[in-house]
Coordinates of C-alpha atoms in Angstrom, one line a residue:
Chain A
X1 CA -91.0 24.7 44.5
X2 CA -91.8 23.8 48.1
X3 CA -89.6 20.7 47.8
X4 CA -86.7 23.0 46.7
X5 CA -87.3 25.3 49.6
X6 CA -87.2 22.4 51.9
X7 CA -83.9 21.3 50.5
X8 CA -82.3 24.8 50.9
X9 CA -83.4 24.9 54.3
X10 CA -82.0 21.4 55.1
X11 CA -78.7 22.6 53.7
X12 CA -78.9 25.7 55.7
X13 CA -79.5 24.0 58.9
X14 CA -76.8 21.5 58.2
X15 CA -74.1 24.2 57.4
X16 CA -75.3 26.0 60.6
X17 CA -74.8 23.1 62.8
X18 CA -71.4 22.3 61.5
X19 CA -69.9 25.7 61.2
X20 CA -71.5 27.5 64.2
X21 CA -73.3 25.2 66.5
X22 CA -70.7 22.3 66.8
X23 CA -67.9 24.8 67.5
X24 CA -70.1 26.8 70.0
X25 CA -71.2 23.5 71.9
X26 CA -67.5 22.4 72.0
X27 CA -66.4 25.9 73.3
X28 CA -69.1 25.8 75.9
X29 CA -68.5 22.1 76.9
X30 CA -64.6 22.5 76.9
X31 CA -64.5 19.1 75.3
X32 CA -61.7 20.2 72.8
X33 CA -60.9 16.6 72.0
X34 CA -64.0 16.3 69.9
X35 CA -62.5 18.6 67.2
X36 CA -60.1 15.9 66.5
X37 CA -62.9 13.2 66.1
X38 CA -65.0 15.4 64.2
X39 CA -62.2 16.5 61.8
X40 CA -61.4 12.7 61.4
X41 CA -65.1 12.1 60.5
X42 CA -65.1 14.8 57.9
X43 CA -62.0 13.5 56.2
X44 CA -62.9 9.9 56.3
X45 CA -66.3 10.8 55.0
X46 CA -64.6 12.5 52.0
X47 CA -62.7 9.3 51.3
X48 CA -65.9 7.3 51.9
X49 CA -67.7 9.6 49.3
X50 CA -65.3 8.6 46.9
X51 CA -66.0 4.8 47.6
X52 CA -69.6 5.7 47.4
X53 CA -69.3 6.8 43.7
X54 CA -67.7 3.5 42.8
X55 CA -70.7 1.9 44.4
X56 CA -72.7 4.0 42.3
X57 CA -71.3 2.4 39.1
X58 CA -71.8 -0.8 40.6
X59 CA -68.4 -1.7 41.8
X60 CA -67.3 -2.6 45.3
X61 CA -64.3 -0.7 46.1
X62 CA -62.0 -1.9 49.0
X63 CA -59.0 0.0 47.8
X64 CA -59.5 3.6 49.0
X65 CA -56.8 3.2 51.6
X66 CA -54.3 2.8 48.9
X67 CA -55.2 6.1 47.4
X68 CA -55.5 7.9 50.7
X69 CA -51.9 6.6 51.5
X70 CA -50.6 7.6 48.2
X71 CA -52.1 11.1 48.6
X72 CA -50.8 11.4 52.0
X73 CA -47.3 10.5 50.9
X74 CA -47.4 12.9 47.9
X75 CA -48.2 15.8 50.2
X76 CA -45.7 14.8 52.6
X77 CA -42.9 14.5 50.2
X78 CA -43.8 17.6 48.3
X79 CA -43.9 19.7 51.6
X80 CA -40.8 18.2 53.5
X81 CA -38.5 17.5 50.5
X82 CA -39.4 20.1 47.9
X83 CA -40.8 22.9 50.1
X84 CA -44.1 23.2 48.1
X85 CA -46.7 25.0 50.0
X86 CA -49.2 22.7 51.8
X87 CA -52.2 24.2 50.2
X88 CA -50.9 23.4 46.5
X89 CA -50.2 19.8 47.7
X90 CA -53.8 19.0 48.3
X91 CA -55.0 19.3 44.5
X92 CA -51.6 17.6 43.4
X93 CA -52.2 14.8 45.7
X94 CA -55.7 14.5 44.4
X95 CA -54.5 14.7 40.8
X96 CA -51.7 12.2 41.3
X97 CA -54.2 9.8 42.7
X98 CA -56.6 10.4 39.8
X99 CA -53.9 9.8 37.3
X100 CA -53.0 6.5 39.1
X101 CA -56.5 5.5 39.3
X102 CA -56.8 5.9 35.4
X103 CA -53.7 3.8 34.9
X104 CA -54.8 1.1 37.3
X105 CA -58.4 1.5 36.5
X106 CA -58.4 0.6 32.7
X107 CA -57.3 -3.1 33.3
X108 CA -59.2 -3.7 36.7
X109 CA -62.3 -2.0 36.0
X110 CA -63.3 -4.6 33.6
X111 CA -63.8 -7.0 36.5
X112 CA -67.0 -7.1 38.2
X113 CA -68.4 -7.9 41.6
X114 CA -66.3 -10.1 44.0
X115 CA -63.5 -10.0 41.3
X116 CA -62.9 -6.2 41.4
X117 CA -63.5 -6.3 45.2
X118 CA -60.6 -8.7 45.6
X119 CA -58.2 -6.8 43.4
X120 CA -58.8 -3.4 45.0
X121 CA -58.2 -5.2 48.4
X122 CA -55.0 -6.4 47.1
X123 CA -54.2 -2.9 45.8
X124 CA -54.4 -1.6 49.4
X125 CA -51.9 -4.0 50.5
X126 CA -49.7 -3.4 47.5
X127 CA -49.9 0.4 48.5
X128 CA -48.4 -0.4 51.8
X129 CA -45.8 -2.7 50.5
X130 CA -44.8 0.0 47.9
X131 CA -44.4 2.7 50.6
X132 CA -42.1 0.2 52.4
X133 CA -40.0 -0.5 49.5
X134 CA -39.5 2.8 47.8
X135 CA -36.5 5.1 48.9
X136 CA -38.4 8.3 48.6
X137 CA -41.0 7.3 51.1
X138 CA -38.5 6.6 53.7
X139 CA -39.5 3.0 54.4
X140 CA -40.9 1.8 57.5
X141 CA -39.7 5.0 59.3
X142 CA -42.1 6.9 57.4
X143 CA -42.0 10.8 57.3
X144 CA -42.5 12.7 60.4
X145 CA -42.3 16.2 61.8
X146 CA -44.0 17.5 58.9
X147 CA -44.6 21.3 59.3
X148 CA -47.8 22.7 59.9
X149 CA -49.6 24.3 56.7
X150 CA -48.2 27.7 55.9
X151 CA -49.9 30.8 54.7
X152 CA -52.2 30.8 51.6
X153 CA -52.2 34.3 50.0
X154 CA -53.2 35.5 46.4
X155 CA -51.5 38.8 45.3
X156 CA -50.3 39.5 48.8
X157 CA -53.8 39.0 50.2
X158 CA -53.7 36.6 52.9
X159 CA -56.7 34.1 52.4
X160 CA -55.6 31.6 55.1
X161 CA -53.1 32.6 57.8
X162 CA -50.1 30.5 58.7
X163 CA -51.4 27.5 60.9
X164 CA -48.4 27.9 63.3
X165 CA -49.4 31.4 64.0
X166 CA -53.1 30.4 64.8
X167 CA -53.8 30.0 68.5
X168 CA -56.3 27.1 68.0
X169 CA -55.0 24.8 65.4
X170 CA -57.5 22.2 66.2
X171 CA -60.3 24.4 65.4
X172 CA -58.6 25.4 62.2
X173 CA -58.2 22.0 61.0
X174 CA -61.8 21.4 61.8
X175 CA -62.9 24.2 59.7
X176 CA -60.5 23.2 56.9
X177 CA -62.0 19.7 56.9
X178 CA -65.6 20.6 57.2
X179 CA -65.2 23.1 54.3
X180 CA -63.8 20.4 52.2
X181 CA -66.3 18.0 53.2
X182 CA -69.1 20.4 52.3
X183 CA -67.4 21.2 48.8
X184 CA -66.8 17.4 48.1
X185 CA -70.2 16.3 48.7
X186 CA -71.7 19.4 47.0
X187 CA -69.6 18.3 43.9
X188 CA -70.6 14.6 44.4
X189 CA -74.3 15.7 44.5
X190 CA -73.8 17.8 41.4
X191 CA -72.1 14.7 39.6
X192 CA -74.8 12.4 40.6
X193 CA -77.5 14.6 39.4
X194 CA -75.8 15.5 36.1
X195 CA -75.9 13.6 32.8
X196 CA -72.8 11.6 33.8
X197 CA -74.5 10.7 37.1
X198 CA -77.6 9.2 35.3
X199 CA -75.2 7.4 32.9
X200 CA -73.5 6.0 36.0
X201 CA -76.8 4.7 37.4
X202 CA -77.5 3.0 34.1
X203 CA -74.2 1.2 34.6
X204 CA -75.0 0.1 38.1
X205 CA -78.3 -1.5 36.8
X206 CA -77.2 -3.2 33.6
X207 CA -73.9 -2.6 32.0
X208 CA -74.4 -4.5 29.0
X209 CA -77.8 -2.7 28.2
X210 CA -76.3 0.7 28.8
X211 CA -73.3 -0.2 26.4
X212 CA -75.8 -1.4 23.9
X213 CA -77.8 1.8 23.7
X214 CA -74.4 3.9 23.1
X215 CA -73.2 4.9 26.7
X216 CA -69.3 4.6 26.6
X217 CA -69.1 2.4 29.7
X218 CA -65.3 2.0 29.8
X219 CA -64.6 5.6 29.7
X220 CA -67.4 6.4 32.4
X221 CA -66.1 3.7 34.7
X222 CA -62.6 5.2 34.6
X223 CA -63.9 8.7 35.2
X224 CA -66.0 7.5 38.2
X225 CA -62.9 5.6 39.6
X226 CA -60.7 8.7 39.1
X227 CA -63.1 11.0 40.9
X228 CA -63.3 8.5 43.7
X229 CA -59.4 8.2 44.0
X230 CA -59.2 12.1 43.7
X231 CA -61.4 12.2 46.9
X232 CA -59.3 9.6 48.7
X233 CA -56.1 11.5 47.8
X234 CA -57.2 14.8 49.2
X235 CA -58.5 13.3 52.3
X236 CA -55.1 11.4 52.9
X237 CA -53.2 14.7 52.3
X238 CA -55.1 16.6 54.9
X239 CA -54.9 13.8 57.4
X240 CA -51.1 13.8 57.0
X241 CA -51.0 17.6 57.8
X242 CA -53.1 17.0 61.0
X243 CA -51.2 14.1 62.3
X244 CA -47.9 15.5 61.0
X245 CA -46.6 12.1 60.0
X246 CA -47.2 9.3 57.6
X247 CA -46.1 5.9 57.7
X248 CA -46.8 2.8 55.5
X249 CA -49.2 1.6 58.0
X250 CA -51.2 4.8 58.2
X251 CA -54.0 3.5 56.0
X252 CA -54.1 -0.4 56.6
X253 CA -56.7 -2.9 55.0
X254 CA -58.9 -2.2 57.9
X255 CA -59.4 1.4 56.8
X256 CA -60.2 0.3 53.3
X257 CA -63.0 -2.0 54.6
X258 CA -64.1 0.7 57.0
X259 CA -64.4 3.2 54.0
X260 CA -66.8 0.4 52.4
X261 CA -68.6 -0.2 55.6
X262 CA -69.4 3.6 56.0
X263 CA -70.9 3.8 52.6
X264 CA -73.1 0.7 53.1
X265 CA -74.2 1.7 56.5
X266 CA -75.2 5.0 55.5
X267 CA -77.0 3.8 52.5
X268 CA -76.0 3.3 48.9
X269 CA -79.0 5.1 47.5
X270 CA -78.0 8.6 49.1
X271 CA -75.4 10.8 48.2
X272 CA -74.9 11.8 51.8
X273 CA -75.1 8.4 53.2
X274 CA -71.3 8.3 53.5
X275 CA -71.3 11.1 55.8
X276 CA -73.8 9.6 58.1
X277 CA -72.2 6.2 58.0
X278 CA -68.7 7.5 58.8
X279 CA -70.2 9.5 61.7
X280 CA -72.0 6.5 63.2
X281 CA -69.0 4.0 62.7
X282 CA -66.4 6.4 63.9
X283 CA -68.3 7.3 67.1
X284 CA -69.3 3.8 67.7
X285 CA -65.7 2.7 67.4
X286 CA -64.8 5.6 69.9
X287 CA -67.5 4.8 72.4
X288 CA -66.5 1.1 72.4
X289 CA -62.8 2.3 73.4
X290 CA -63.9 2.4 76.9
X291 CA -64.5 -1.5 76.9
X292 CA -60.8 -1.9 76.3
X293 CA -59.7 -5.2 74.7
X294 CA -63.3 -6.3 73.9
X295 CA -63.5 -3.3 71.6
X296 CA -63.1 -5.4 68.4
X297 CA -65.2 -8.3 69.8
X298 CA -68.2 -6.1 70.3
X299 CA -67.7 -4.1 67.2
X300 CA -67.5 -7.0 64.9
X301 CA -70.4 -8.8 66.8
X302 CA -72.8 -5.7 66.1
X303 CA -71.6 -5.8 62.5
X304 CA -72.4 -9.5 62.1
X305 CA -75.7 -9.0 64.0
X306 CA -76.5 -6.1 61.7
X307 CA -75.9 -8.3 58.5
X308 CA -77.9 -11.1 60.0
X309 CA -81.0 -9.0 60.8
X310 CA -80.7 -6.3 58.2
X311 CA -78.7 -8.0 55.4
X312 CA -79.6 -5.4 52.9
X313 CA -78.3 -2.5 55.0
X314 CA -80.0 0.0 57.1
X315 CA -81.1 2.8 54.7
X316 CA -80.3 0.9 51.5
X317 CA -83.5 -1.1 52.1
X318 CA -85.0 1.5 49.6
X319 CA -82.2 1.4 47.2
X320 CA -83.9 2.9 44.0
X321 CA -84.5 0.8 40.9
X322 CA -82.5 -2.1 42.2
X323 CA -85.3 -4.5 42.7
X324 CA -85.8 -5.5 39.3
X325 CA -82.1 -5.3 38.4
X326 CA -80.8 -7.9 40.8
X327 CA -81.4 -11.4 39.6
Chain B
X1 CA -31.1 -21.7 40.9
X2 CA -31.9 -25.0 42.6
X3 CA -32.3 -23.3 45.8
X4 CA -34.9 -20.7 44.2
X5 CA -36.8 -23.5 42.7
X6 CA -36.9 -25.6 46.0
X7 CA -38.1 -22.5 47.8
X8 CA -40.7 -21.7 45.3
X9 CA -42.0 -25.3 45.3
X10 CA -42.2 -25.3 49.0
X11 CA -43.9 -21.9 49.1
X12 CA -46.3 -22.9 46.3
X13 CA -47.4 -26.0 48.0
X14 CA -48.5 -24.1 51.2
X15 CA -50.0 -21.3 49.2
X16 CA -51.9 -23.7 46.9
X17 CA -53.5 -25.4 50.0
X18 CA -54.7 -22.0 51.3
X19 CA -56.1 -21.0 47.9
X20 CA -57.9 -24.3 47.6
X21 CA -60.0 -23.8 50.6
X22 CA -60.8 -20.3 49.5
X23 CA -61.6 -21.2 45.9
X24 CA -63.9 -24.2 47.2
X25 CA -65.9 -21.8 49.3
X26 CA -66.3 -19.4 46.5
X27 CA -67.3 -22.0 44.1
X28 CA -70.0 -23.4 46.2
X29 CA -71.6 -20.4 47.6
X30 CA -70.3 -17.5 45.5
X31 CA -68.7 -16.0 48.8
X32 CA -65.5 -14.3 49.3
X33 CA -64.4 -15.5 52.5
X34 CA -62.3 -12.6 54.0
X35 CA -61.8 -14.7 57.0
X36 CA -59.7 -17.3 55.5
X37 CA -56.5 -15.6 56.7
X38 CA -57.8 -15.6 60.2
X39 CA -58.8 -19.2 60.0
X40 CA -55.4 -19.9 59.0
X41 CA -53.9 -18.1 62.1
X42 CA -56.4 -20.2 64.4
X43 CA -55.2 -23.4 62.7
X44 CA -51.6 -22.4 63.7
X45 CA -52.5 -21.4 67.3
X46 CA -54.3 -24.6 67.9
X47 CA -51.4 -26.6 66.7
X48 CA -49.2 -24.5 69.0
X49 CA -51.3 -25.0 71.8
X50 CA -51.6 -28.9 71.4
X51 CA -47.9 -29.5 70.2
X52 CA -45.9 -27.0 72.2
X53 CA -48.0 -26.3 75.3
X54 CA -49.5 -29.8 76.0
X55 CA -46.6 -31.5 74.6
X56 CA -48.7 -34.0 72.5
X57 CA -47.2 -35.3 69.2
X58 CA -47.4 -33.0 66.2
X59 CA -49.7 -35.0 64.3
X60 CA -52.3 -34.6 67.0
X61 CA -51.8 -30.8 66.8
X62 CA -52.3 -30.9 63.1
X63 CA -55.5 -33.0 63.5
X64 CA -56.9 -30.8 66.3
X65 CA -56.4 -27.9 64.0
X66 CA -58.1 -29.6 61.1
X67 CA -61.2 -30.6 63.4
X68 CA -61.4 -27.3 65.1
X69 CA -61.4 -25.3 61.9
X70 CA -64.0 -27.8 60.4
X71 CA -66.3 -27.2 63.2
X72 CA -65.8 -23.5 63.2
X73 CA -66.3 -23.5 59.3
X74 CA -69.6 -25.5 59.8
X75 CA -71.0 -23.4 62.4
X76 CA -70.2 -20.1 60.5
X77 CA -71.9 -21.4 57.4
X78 CA -75.0 -22.6 59.2
X79 CA -75.7 -19.8 61.5
X80 CA -74.2 -16.8 59.6
X81 CA -73.8 -17.2 55.9
X82 CA -76.8 -19.4 55.2
X83 CA -79.6 -17.0 56.8
X84 CA -77.8 -14.1 55.1
X85 CA -77.5 -15.4 51.5
X86 CA -81.1 -16.4 51.8
X87 CA -82.3 -13.0 52.8
X88 CA -80.2 -10.7 51.1
X89 CA -80.6 -9.4 47.5
X90 CA -77.1 -8.3 46.7
X91 CA -73.7 -9.9 46.9
X92 CA -72.2 -7.1 49.0
X93 CA -74.1 -8.4 52.0
X94 CA -72.0 -11.6 52.2
X95 CA -68.8 -9.7 51.6
X96 CA -69.6 -7.3 54.7
X97 CA -70.7 -10.4 56.7
X98 CA -67.3 -12.1 55.8
X99 CA -65.4 -8.9 56.7
X100 CA -67.4 -8.8 60.0
X101 CA -66.4 -12.4 60.5
X102 CA -62.8 -11.6 59.9
X103 CA -62.7 -8.9 62.6
X104 CA -64.6 -11.2 65.1
X105 CA -62.1 -14.0 64.7
X106 CA -59.3 -11.4 65.0
X107 CA -61.0 -10.4 68.3
X108 CA -61.3 -14.0 69.5
X109 CA -57.6 -14.6 68.6
X110 CA -56.5 -11.7 70.6
X111 CA -58.5 -12.6 73.5
X112 CA -57.7 -16.3 73.6
X113 CA -54.1 -16.5 72.3
X114 CA -52.8 -13.1 72.7
X115 CA -50.8 -11.0 70.3
X116 CA -47.5 -12.6 70.8
X117 CA -45.5 -14.2 68.2
X118 CA -45.5 -18.0 68.8
X119 CA -43.2 -20.8 67.7
X120 CA -43.0 -24.4 68.1
X121 CA -40.0 -26.7 68.5
X122 CA -38.7 -28.1 65.2
X123 CA -40.4 -31.4 64.3
X124 CA -37.2 -32.9 63.0
X125 CA -33.8 -31.4 63.0
X126 CA -31.0 -31.2 60.3
X127 CA -30.5 -29.8 57.0
X128 CA -30.7 -31.5 53.6
X129 CA -27.7 -30.5 51.5
X130 CA -27.8 -31.1 47.9
X131 CA -24.8 -31.0 45.5
X132 CA -22.4 -29.3 48.0
X133 CA -24.5 -26.5 49.2
X134 CA -26.1 -25.2 46.1
X135 CA -29.3 -26.2 47.5
X136 CA -29.8 -26.3 51.3
X137 CA -33.3 -27.1 52.7
X138 CA -34.0 -27.9 56.3
X139 CA -35.8 -31.3 56.8
X140 CA -38.6 -29.9 58.6
X141 CA -39.5 -27.7 55.6
X142 CA -39.2 -30.6 53.3
X143 CA -41.6 -32.7 55.4
X144 CA -44.0 -29.7 55.5
X145 CA -43.9 -29.3 51.9
X146 CA -44.5 -33.1 51.3
X147 CA -47.4 -33.1 53.9
X148 CA -48.9 -30.1 51.9
X149 CA -48.7 -31.9 48.7
X150 CA -50.1 -35.0 50.2
X151 CA -53.1 -32.9 51.3
X152 CA -53.7 -31.4 47.9
X153 CA -53.6 -35.0 46.4
X154 CA -56.0 -36.4 49.0
X155 CA -58.3 -33.2 48.5
X156 CA -58.5 -33.8 44.6
X157 CA -58.9 -37.4 45.1
X158 CA -61.8 -37.0 47.5
X159 CA -63.4 -34.3 45.2
X160 CA -63.0 -36.7 42.1
X161 CA -64.1 -39.9 43.4
X162 CA -66.2 -39.6 46.7
X163 CA -69.9 -39.2 46.6
X164 CA -69.6 -35.9 48.6
X165 CA -66.9 -34.7 46.2
X166 CA -69.1 -35.3 43.1
X167 CA -72.1 -33.4 44.9
X168 CA -70.0 -30.5 45.6
X169 CA -68.7 -30.4 42.0
X170 CA -72.1 -30.3 40.7
X171 CA -73.2 -27.5 43.2
X172 CA -70.2 -25.5 42.0
X173 CA -71.1 -26.1 38.1
X174 CA -74.9 -25.4 38.6
X175 CA -76.7 -24.9 41.7
X176 CA -80.3 -25.3 40.4
X177 CA -79.6 -28.3 38.2
X178 CA -77.7 -30.1 41.2
X179 CA -80.8 -29.3 43.4
X180 CA -83.0 -30.7 40.8
X181 CA -80.9 -33.9 40.7
X182 CA -81.6 -34.2 44.4
X183 CA -78.3 -32.8 45.8
X184 CA -79.1 -31.5 49.4
X185 CA -77.7 -27.8 48.8
X186 CA -77.7 -26.8 52.4
X187 CA -75.8 -30.0 53.6
X188 CA -73.1 -29.8 51.0
X189 CA -72.6 -26.1 51.2
X190 CA -71.9 -26.7 55.0
X191 CA -69.6 -29.6 54.2
X192 CA -67.9 -27.4 51.7
X193 CA -67.4 -24.6 53.9
X194 CA -66.1 -26.9 56.6
X195 CA -63.9 -28.4 54.2
X196 CA -62.4 -25.0 53.0
X197 CA -62.0 -23.9 56.6
X198 CA -60.3 -27.1 57.4
X199 CA -57.6 -26.7 54.8
X200 CA -56.8 -23.3 56.2
X201 CA -56.4 -24.8 59.5
X202 CA -54.0 -27.6 58.1
X203 CA -51.9 -24.9 56.6
X204 CA -51.7 -22.9 59.6
X205 CA -50.8 -26.1 61.5
X206 CA -48.0 -26.9 59.0
X207 CA -46.6 -23.5 58.8
X208 CA -46.5 -22.7 62.6
X209 CA -43.6 -25.3 62.7
X210 CA -41.6 -23.2 60.1
X211 CA -42.6 -19.6 60.3
X212 CA -44.4 -19.4 63.8
X213 CA -47.7 -17.6 64.1
X214 CA -49.0 -14.3 65.3
X215 CA -52.1 -12.3 65.2
X216 CA -51.3 -10.0 62.3
X217 CA -50.6 -12.8 59.9
X218 CA -54.4 -13.2 59.0
X219 CA -54.9 -10.4 56.8
X220 CA -51.9 -10.6 54.6
X221 CA -52.5 -14.3 54.2
X222 CA -56.1 -13.5 52.9
X223 CA -54.7 -11.1 50.5
X224 CA -52.0 -13.6 49.1
X225 CA -54.8 -16.3 48.8
X226 CA -57.0 -13.6 46.7
X227 CA -54.2 -13.1 44.5
X228 CA -53.7 -16.7 43.8
X229 CA -57.3 -17.1 43.1
X230 CA -57.3 -14.3 40.7
X231 CA -54.3 -15.7 38.8
X232 CA -55.9 -19.1 38.5
X233 CA -59.4 -18.2 38.1
X234 CA -62.0 -18.0 40.9
X235 CA -63.9 -21.0 41.7
X236 CA -61.7 -23.4 39.8
X237 CA -59.8 -26.0 41.7
X238 CA -57.0 -26.6 39.2
X239 CA -56.8 -22.9 39.0
X240 CA -56.3 -22.4 42.6
X241 CA -53.3 -25.0 42.6
X242 CA -51.9 -23.3 39.5
X243 CA -52.2 -19.9 41.1
X244 CA -50.5 -21.1 44.5
X245 CA -47.5 -22.5 42.6
X246 CA -47.3 -19.6 40.3
X247 CA -47.3 -17.2 43.3
X248 CA -44.9 -19.3 45.3
X249 CA -42.5 -19.4 42.4
X250 CA -42.8 -15.8 41.7
X251 CA -42.1 -14.8 45.2
X252 CA -39.1 -17.1 45.7
X253 CA -37.7 -15.8 42.3
X254 CA -38.6 -12.2 43.0
X255 CA -36.8 -12.5 46.5
X256 CA -33.6 -13.6 45.0
X257 CA -33.6 -11.6 41.7
X258 CA -35.0 -8.2 43.0
X259 CA -33.2 -8.4 46.3
X260 CA -30.8 -5.8 45.1
X261 CA -33.4 -3.1 44.5
X262 CA -35.1 -3.6 47.8
X263 CA -38.3 -5.3 48.9
X264 CA -40.1 -4.7 45.8
X265 CA -41.3 -8.3 44.9
X266 CA -44.8 -7.9 45.7
X267 CA -45.0 -4.7 43.8
X268 CA -43.5 -6.4 40.8
X269 CA -46.1 -9.3 41.2
X270 CA -48.8 -6.9 41.4
X271 CA -47.9 -5.1 38.4
X272 CA -47.7 -8.4 36.4
X273 CA -51.0 -9.4 37.8
X274 CA -52.3 -6.1 36.4
X275 CA -50.9 -6.8 33.1
X276 CA -52.2 -10.2 33.1
X277 CA -55.7 -9.5 34.1
X278 CA -56.0 -6.7 31.4
X279 CA -55.3 -9.5 28.9
X280 CA -57.3 -12.3 30.7
X281 CA -59.7 -11.0 33.4
X282 CA -60.9 -14.5 34.2
X283 CA -57.7 -15.8 35.2
X284 CA -55.7 -18.8 33.9
X285 CA -58.5 -21.3 34.1
X286 CA -61.6 -19.4 35.1
X287 CA -64.9 -19.3 33.3
X288 CA -65.4 -16.1 31.4
X289 CA -68.2 -14.1 32.9
X290 CA -70.6 -11.5 31.7

């Protein structure tokens, strides 16, 4: 009971920090640019959360950029060409990605380890090339000047006002991203601690053994991959609404690798690891921006040193139940 | 038709040489070398510096590329991969290290060579004209193609008949057994990595004469190499060669046949790769894994 109280307290503090304390601090300090950074962190951590779920079933996923790009394009095309409400396009983008993930997942989820990693990396590049080639995505010029999200109302009751009438759009986007992040991670937490989550953990440890005691591994893998891609899709869709443009190069291979790094740095054993990892990596990258052209050099050196001295990750040193399973 | 086949063969020879290096490293150390494309770019820049900047003969530039990359590869293996492989419990660690090295090499290339597209003067002028313009091929492309094929042949002979090659093949087959037979794992892993990196450097040096080189070419090259390795089967030398030639041919055919529908060659190749992997996950010649 005490443990549960502690957990509720932790969640309460976390919600207070992101919804009250951070906006207040930004308001006091006047650093409005932080909203953009934090919004990005929230959205990227949703996508990373998806990658984390594929890690959870024992697959290294470097293809999340493809789904973020696909989600972004679905939202942008629906909003610009068909005039669909932005709010409706978020779930549609997610569902589109989930559906694509099921189609792609059936063949490629049979691959393991490095092989799966390779094919997902290829997938990222293919998504970019597809966006370049298809007529509907407008090729290399991309889709720009996407309107701000409109009003969301049910039965004439306004739930979310039109973004163009809001005075502080940055704050609105921050709240949107933060709410979605909280919902996504709550859902992820729920999944991981449900029956499906336990079955997924059995996949991570020993797939053959799991399937021999009657776990439908193929089905579970595809489900997990679809959920993962769904999260990539919605994060991509909102990103597009913020930057108000999308290009084939919006989510390059580096993003896909970053999503994987976020999970890894935050710790693979913890649901909330991707959030922490994204925050650290994004802010680290931002801080290094002041070093100019040495940014990438320092960033990659830190990464290499981290691997050299902590090859099993920072928090994942305590990865549960993995000791006996690997080799 | 002849033109398409010739282009495919030319591309295939280059690709096979890239895939060979990647698959060799994978076979020996079970490491997916993300930095392979960056090594290729460095090779191109070294040849550019020696041949175009310093004005030395092209062969010297090519040799300089090979030697530079062999040294870089050996150092990376000895000081980065070896300690990490020894300490880590999961294969993700080496992948992340490889990704870090890819970023690091990108940063080095940016600082040393800049981000401009670089080209070198043609090594030979003139165009080979076969059967009244049904097939046209510049002489330098032909030369580069032949050099690539020659390198592949030398590599295979080396792996097949030299003592080092035999040791590396033994390592790829079964690490523990090879060690018990007295193969020095550390030494041959380092040689293997250096050799793989060297092959990437040689391709870079060869291709800089035709397509030029720039900073952004690293990533896409790695990805193409991954595709070839997936087609042929990871860690198998004959598979890498087959994968390289198949991808080269598909690209050449795709570019000519699908040109009317826009630039969808790679989309088509990827879809066929998916279908292929659904039927045969281990690639053409790969060993099935559990």
